[in-house]
mmCIF file of C-alpha atoms in Angstrom:
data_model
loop_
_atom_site.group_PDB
_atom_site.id
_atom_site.type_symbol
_atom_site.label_atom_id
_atom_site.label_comp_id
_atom_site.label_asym_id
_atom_site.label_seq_id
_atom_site.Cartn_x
_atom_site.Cartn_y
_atom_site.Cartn_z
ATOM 1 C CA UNK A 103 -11.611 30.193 -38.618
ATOM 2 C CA UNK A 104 -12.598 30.314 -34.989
ATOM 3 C CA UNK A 105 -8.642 30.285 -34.144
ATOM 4 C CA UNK A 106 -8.239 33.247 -36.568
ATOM 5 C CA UNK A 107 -11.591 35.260 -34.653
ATOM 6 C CA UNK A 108 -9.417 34.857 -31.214
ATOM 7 C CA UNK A 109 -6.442 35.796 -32.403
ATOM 8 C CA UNK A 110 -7.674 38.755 -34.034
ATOM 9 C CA UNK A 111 -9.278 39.811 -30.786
ATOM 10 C CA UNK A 112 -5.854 39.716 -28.922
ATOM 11 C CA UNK A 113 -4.485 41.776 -31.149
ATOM 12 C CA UNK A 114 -7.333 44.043 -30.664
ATOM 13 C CA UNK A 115 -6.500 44.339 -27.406
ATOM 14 C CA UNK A 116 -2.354 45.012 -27.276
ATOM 15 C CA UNK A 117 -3.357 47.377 -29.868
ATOM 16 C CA UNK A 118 -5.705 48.922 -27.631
ATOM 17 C CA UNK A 119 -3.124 49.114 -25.428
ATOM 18 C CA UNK A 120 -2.338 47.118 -21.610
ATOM 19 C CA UNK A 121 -0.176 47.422 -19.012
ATOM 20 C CA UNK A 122 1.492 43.882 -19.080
ATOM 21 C CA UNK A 123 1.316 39.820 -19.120
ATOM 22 C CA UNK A 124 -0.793 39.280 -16.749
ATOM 23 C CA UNK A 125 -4.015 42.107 -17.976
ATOM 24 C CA UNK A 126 -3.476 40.337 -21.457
ATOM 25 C CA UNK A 127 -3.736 36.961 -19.497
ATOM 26 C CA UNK A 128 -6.701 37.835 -17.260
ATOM 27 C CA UNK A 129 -8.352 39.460 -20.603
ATOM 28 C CA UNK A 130 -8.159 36.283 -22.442
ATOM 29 C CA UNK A 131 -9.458 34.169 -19.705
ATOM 30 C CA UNK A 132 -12.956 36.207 -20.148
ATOM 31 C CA UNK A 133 -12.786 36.419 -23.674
ATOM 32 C CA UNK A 134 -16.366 35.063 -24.838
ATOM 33 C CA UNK A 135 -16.170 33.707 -28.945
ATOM 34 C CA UNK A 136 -18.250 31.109 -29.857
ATOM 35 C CA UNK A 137 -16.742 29.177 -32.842
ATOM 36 C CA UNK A 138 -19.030 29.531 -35.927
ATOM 37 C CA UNK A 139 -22.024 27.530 -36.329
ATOM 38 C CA UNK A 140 -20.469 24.107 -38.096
ATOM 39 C CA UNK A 141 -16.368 24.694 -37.077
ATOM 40 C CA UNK A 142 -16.671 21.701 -34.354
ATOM 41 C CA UNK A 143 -18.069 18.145 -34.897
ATOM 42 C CA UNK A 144 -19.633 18.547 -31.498
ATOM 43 C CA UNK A 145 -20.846 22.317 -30.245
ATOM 44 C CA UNK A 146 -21.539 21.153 -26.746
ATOM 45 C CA UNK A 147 -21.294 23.676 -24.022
ATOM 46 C CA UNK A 148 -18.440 21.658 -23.259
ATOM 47 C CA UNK A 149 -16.641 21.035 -25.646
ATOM 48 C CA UNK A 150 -16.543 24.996 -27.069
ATOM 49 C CA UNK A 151 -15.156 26.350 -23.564
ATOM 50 C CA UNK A 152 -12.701 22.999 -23.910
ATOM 51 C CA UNK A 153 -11.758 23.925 -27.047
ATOM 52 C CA UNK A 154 -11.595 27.819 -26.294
ATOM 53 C CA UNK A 155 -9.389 27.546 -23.118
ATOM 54 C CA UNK A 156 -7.013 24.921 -25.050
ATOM 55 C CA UNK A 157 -6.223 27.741 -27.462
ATOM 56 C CA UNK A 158 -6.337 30.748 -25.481
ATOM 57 C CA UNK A 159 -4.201 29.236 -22.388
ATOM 58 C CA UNK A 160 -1.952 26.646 -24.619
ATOM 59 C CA UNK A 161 1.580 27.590 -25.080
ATOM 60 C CA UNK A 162 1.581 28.467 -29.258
ATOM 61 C CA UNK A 163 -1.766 26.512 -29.566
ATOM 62 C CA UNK A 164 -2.979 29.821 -31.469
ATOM 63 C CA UNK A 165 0.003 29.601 -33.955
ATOM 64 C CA UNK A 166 1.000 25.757 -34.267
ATOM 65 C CA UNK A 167 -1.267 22.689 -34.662
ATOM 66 C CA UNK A 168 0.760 20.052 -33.454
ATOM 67 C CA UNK A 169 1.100 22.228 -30.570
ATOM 68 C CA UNK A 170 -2.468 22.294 -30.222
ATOM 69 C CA UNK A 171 -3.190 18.957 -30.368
ATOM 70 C CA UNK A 172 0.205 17.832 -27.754
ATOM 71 C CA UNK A 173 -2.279 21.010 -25.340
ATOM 72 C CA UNK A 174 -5.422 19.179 -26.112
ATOM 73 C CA UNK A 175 -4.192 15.840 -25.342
ATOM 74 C CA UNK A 176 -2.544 16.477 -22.278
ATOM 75 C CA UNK A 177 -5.645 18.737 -20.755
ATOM 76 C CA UNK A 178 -8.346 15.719 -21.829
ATOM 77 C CA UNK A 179 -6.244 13.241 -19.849
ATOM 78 C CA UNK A 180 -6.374 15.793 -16.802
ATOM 79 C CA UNK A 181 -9.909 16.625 -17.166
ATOM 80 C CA UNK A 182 -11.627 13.593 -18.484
ATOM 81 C CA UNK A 183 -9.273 10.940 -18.311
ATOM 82 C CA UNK A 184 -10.130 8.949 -21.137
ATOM 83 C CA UNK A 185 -9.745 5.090 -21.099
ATOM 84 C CA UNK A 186 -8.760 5.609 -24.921
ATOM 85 C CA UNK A 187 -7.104 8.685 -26.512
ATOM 86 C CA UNK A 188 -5.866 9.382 -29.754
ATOM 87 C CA UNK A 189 -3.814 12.549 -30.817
ATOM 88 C CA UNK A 190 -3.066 12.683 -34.893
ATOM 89 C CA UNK A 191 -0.658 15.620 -35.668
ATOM 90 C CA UNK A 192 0.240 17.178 -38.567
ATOM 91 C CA UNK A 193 2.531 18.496 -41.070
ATOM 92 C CA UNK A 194 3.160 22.001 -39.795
ATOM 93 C CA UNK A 195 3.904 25.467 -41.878
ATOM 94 C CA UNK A 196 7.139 27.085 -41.414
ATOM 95 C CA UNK A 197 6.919 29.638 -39.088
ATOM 96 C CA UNK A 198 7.518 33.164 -40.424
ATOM 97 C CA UNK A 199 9.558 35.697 -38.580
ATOM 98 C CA UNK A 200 7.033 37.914 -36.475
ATOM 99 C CA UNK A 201 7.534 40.769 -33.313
ATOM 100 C CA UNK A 202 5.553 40.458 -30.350
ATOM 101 C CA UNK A 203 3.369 42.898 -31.417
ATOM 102 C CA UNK A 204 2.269 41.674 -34.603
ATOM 103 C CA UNK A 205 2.293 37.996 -33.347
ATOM 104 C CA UNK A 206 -2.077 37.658 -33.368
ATOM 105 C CA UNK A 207 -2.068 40.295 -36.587
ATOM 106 C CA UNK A 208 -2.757 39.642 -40.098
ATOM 107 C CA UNK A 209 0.109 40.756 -42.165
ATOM 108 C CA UNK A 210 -0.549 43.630 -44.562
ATOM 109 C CA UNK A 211 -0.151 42.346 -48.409
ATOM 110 C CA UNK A 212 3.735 43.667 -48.688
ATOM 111 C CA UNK A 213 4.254 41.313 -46.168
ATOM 112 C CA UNK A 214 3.652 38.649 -47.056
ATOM 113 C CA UNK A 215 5.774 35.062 -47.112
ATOM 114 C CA UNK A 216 4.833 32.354 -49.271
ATOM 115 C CA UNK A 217 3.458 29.634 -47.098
ATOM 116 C CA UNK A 218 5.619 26.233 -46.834
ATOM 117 C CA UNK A 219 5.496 23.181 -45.734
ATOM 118 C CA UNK A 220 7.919 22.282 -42.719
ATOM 119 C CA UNK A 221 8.563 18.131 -43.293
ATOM 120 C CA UNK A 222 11.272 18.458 -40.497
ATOM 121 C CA UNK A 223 10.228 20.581 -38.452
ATOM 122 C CA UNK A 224 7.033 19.022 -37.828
ATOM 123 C CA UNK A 225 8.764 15.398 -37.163
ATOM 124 C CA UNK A 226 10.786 17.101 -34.427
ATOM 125 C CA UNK A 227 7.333 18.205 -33.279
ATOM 126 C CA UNK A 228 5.763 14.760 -33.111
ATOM 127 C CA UNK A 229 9.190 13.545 -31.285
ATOM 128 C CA UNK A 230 8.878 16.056 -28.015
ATOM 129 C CA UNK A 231 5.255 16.465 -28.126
ATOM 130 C CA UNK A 232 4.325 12.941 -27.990
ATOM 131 C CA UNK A 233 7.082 12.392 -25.243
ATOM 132 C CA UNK A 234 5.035 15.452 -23.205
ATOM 133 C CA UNK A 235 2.025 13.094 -23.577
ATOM 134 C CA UNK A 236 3.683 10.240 -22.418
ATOM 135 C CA UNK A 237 5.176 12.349 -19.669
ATOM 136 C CA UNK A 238 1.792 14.064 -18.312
ATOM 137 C CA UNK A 239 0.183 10.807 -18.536
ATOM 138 C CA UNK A 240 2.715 9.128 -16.387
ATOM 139 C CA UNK A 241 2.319 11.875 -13.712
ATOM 140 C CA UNK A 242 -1.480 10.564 -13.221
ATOM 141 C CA UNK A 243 -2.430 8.063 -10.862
ATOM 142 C CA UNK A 244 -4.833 6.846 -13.679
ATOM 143 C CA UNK A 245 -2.667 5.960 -16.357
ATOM 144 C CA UNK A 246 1.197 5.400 -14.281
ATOM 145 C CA UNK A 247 2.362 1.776 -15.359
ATOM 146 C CA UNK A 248 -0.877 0.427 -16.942
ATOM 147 C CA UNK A 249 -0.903 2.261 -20.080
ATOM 148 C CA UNK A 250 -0.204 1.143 -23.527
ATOM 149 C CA UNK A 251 0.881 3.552 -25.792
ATOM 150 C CA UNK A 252 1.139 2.642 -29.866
ATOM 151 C CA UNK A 253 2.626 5.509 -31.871
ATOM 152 C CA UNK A 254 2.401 4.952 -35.946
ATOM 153 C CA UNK A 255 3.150 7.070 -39.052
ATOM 154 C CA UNK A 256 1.890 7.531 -42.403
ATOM 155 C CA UNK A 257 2.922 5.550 -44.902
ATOM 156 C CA UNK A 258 5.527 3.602 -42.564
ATOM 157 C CA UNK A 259 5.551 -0.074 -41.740
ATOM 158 C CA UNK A 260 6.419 -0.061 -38.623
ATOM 159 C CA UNK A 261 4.824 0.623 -34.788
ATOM 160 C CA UNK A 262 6.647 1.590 -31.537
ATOM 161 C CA UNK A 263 5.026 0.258 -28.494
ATOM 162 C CA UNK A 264 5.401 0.762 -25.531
ATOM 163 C CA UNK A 265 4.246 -1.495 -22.313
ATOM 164 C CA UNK A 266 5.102 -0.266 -19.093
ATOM 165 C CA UNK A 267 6.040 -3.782 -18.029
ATOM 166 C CA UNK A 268 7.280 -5.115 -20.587
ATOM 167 C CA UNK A 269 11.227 -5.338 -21.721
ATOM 168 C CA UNK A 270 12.530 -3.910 -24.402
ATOM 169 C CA UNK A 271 12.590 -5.779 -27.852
ATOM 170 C CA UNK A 272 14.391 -4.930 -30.937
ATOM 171 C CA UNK A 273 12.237 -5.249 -34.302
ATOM 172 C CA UNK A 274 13.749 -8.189 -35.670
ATOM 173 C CA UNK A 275 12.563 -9.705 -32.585
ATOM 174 C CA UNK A 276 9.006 -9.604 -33.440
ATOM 175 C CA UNK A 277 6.955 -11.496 -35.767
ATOM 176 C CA UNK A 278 5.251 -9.310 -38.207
ATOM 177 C CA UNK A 279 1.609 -8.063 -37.193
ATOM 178 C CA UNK A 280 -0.990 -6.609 -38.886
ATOM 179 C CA UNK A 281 -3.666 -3.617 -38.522
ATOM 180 C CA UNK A 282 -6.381 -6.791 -37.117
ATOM 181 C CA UNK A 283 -4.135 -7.644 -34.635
ATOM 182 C CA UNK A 284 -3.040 -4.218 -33.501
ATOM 183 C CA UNK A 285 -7.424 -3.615 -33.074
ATOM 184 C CA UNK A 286 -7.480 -6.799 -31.163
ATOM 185 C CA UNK A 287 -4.605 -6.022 -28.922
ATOM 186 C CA UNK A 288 -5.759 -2.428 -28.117
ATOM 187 C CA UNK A 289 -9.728 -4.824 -27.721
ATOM 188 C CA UNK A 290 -7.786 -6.478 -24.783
ATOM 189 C CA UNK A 291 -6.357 -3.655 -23.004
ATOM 190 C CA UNK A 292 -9.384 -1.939 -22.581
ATOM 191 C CA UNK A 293 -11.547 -5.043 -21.787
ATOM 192 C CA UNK A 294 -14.087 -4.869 -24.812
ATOM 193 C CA UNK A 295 -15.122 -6.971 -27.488
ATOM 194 C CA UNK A 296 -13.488 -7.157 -30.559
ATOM 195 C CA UNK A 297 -16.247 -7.117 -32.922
ATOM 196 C CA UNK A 298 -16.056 -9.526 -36.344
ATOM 197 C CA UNK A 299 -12.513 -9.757 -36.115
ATOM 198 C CA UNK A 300 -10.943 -13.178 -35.487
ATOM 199 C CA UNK A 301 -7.645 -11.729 -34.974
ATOM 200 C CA UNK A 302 -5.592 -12.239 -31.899
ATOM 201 C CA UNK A 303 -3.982 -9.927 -30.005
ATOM 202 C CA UNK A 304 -0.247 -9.926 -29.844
ATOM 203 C CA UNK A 305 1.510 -11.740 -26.721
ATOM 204 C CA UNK A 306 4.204 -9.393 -26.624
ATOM 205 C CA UNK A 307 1.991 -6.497 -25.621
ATOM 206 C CA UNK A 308 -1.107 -8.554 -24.385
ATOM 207 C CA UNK A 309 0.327 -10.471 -21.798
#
């Protein structure tokens, strides 16, 4: 994987030996992988050195992938700024103890830990991660207090919204609402059509 080639090249170089941080830092900023012919839906120019600098500058974007995509998110909104984002994350791996040293390595056979599945820790993850989101996007001129922001799970049957001026309303304050409306609602907020669909949007978040 194109994460695994860059990783493997760090380690390359601590092994290699430098003198701090900031060499390690400076080497990674020239580092020059392309990502293997099919690993990205799009191979753009652009999107490979966006994709490149997200893991190579993101704090634990090389080892986590809900920390990726929390990286990701907040660098498209200060690069692009997208009228319509949407971050999915994950169920995460447990991390494994590691050193410093052997954080980019691949661990030698007698090594090894059996890889599970972190249910917990990865809701935590969605928790503070999506809050950074929120947060970054409320720093920017472009999105501060005219942003709607819809979070949903798997498998649950309920949404948290959240309209920056709009008061707060419990759940069994709402009527129920389905997926159509949800479509049309999002429609309205960013002022296209909503196809087929003769669903209306909701007046609690439409206005």
């Amino acid at each position: 994987a194109y994460r695994e080639m860059l990783a493997r090249s760090l380690y390359k170089k601590v092994v290699d030996g430098v003198s701090g941080p900031q060499e390690l830092a400076a080497y990674a900023r020239a580092l020059d992988i392309s990502p293997p012919e099919g690993a990205l839906l799009r191979s753009d120019d652009v999107v490979r050195a966006f994709i490149r600098d997200v893991l190579l500058a993101g704090n634990g974007t090389l080892l986590l992938n809900n920390t990726f995509v929390e990286w990701a998110s907040v660098q498209a909104l200060k690069r692009a700024e997208p009228r319509l984002l949407v971050a999915r994350f994950g169920v995460r791996d447990k991390m494994k103890p590691f050193s410093s040293l052997l954080l980019f390595s691949s661990p030698r056979p007698t090594d090894q830990v059996p890889i599970l599945e972190d249910p917990l820790g990865s809701f935590v993850d969605v928790e503070q991660l999506s809050y950074y989101i929120w947060l970054n996007a409320e720093k920017s001129a472009a999105y501060r207090g005219k942003t709607l922001y819809l979070l949903l799970a798997e498998g649950v049957d309920e949404m948290l919204a959240i309209r920056p001026d709009a008061p707060r309303a419990e759940a069994g304050e709402l009527p129920p609402a389905g997926l159509d409306e949800v479509a049309a609602t999002m429609a309205t907020w960013l002022g296209v059509s909503g196809g087929a669909s003769v669903a209306r949007p909701l007046a609690s978040l439409a206005g």
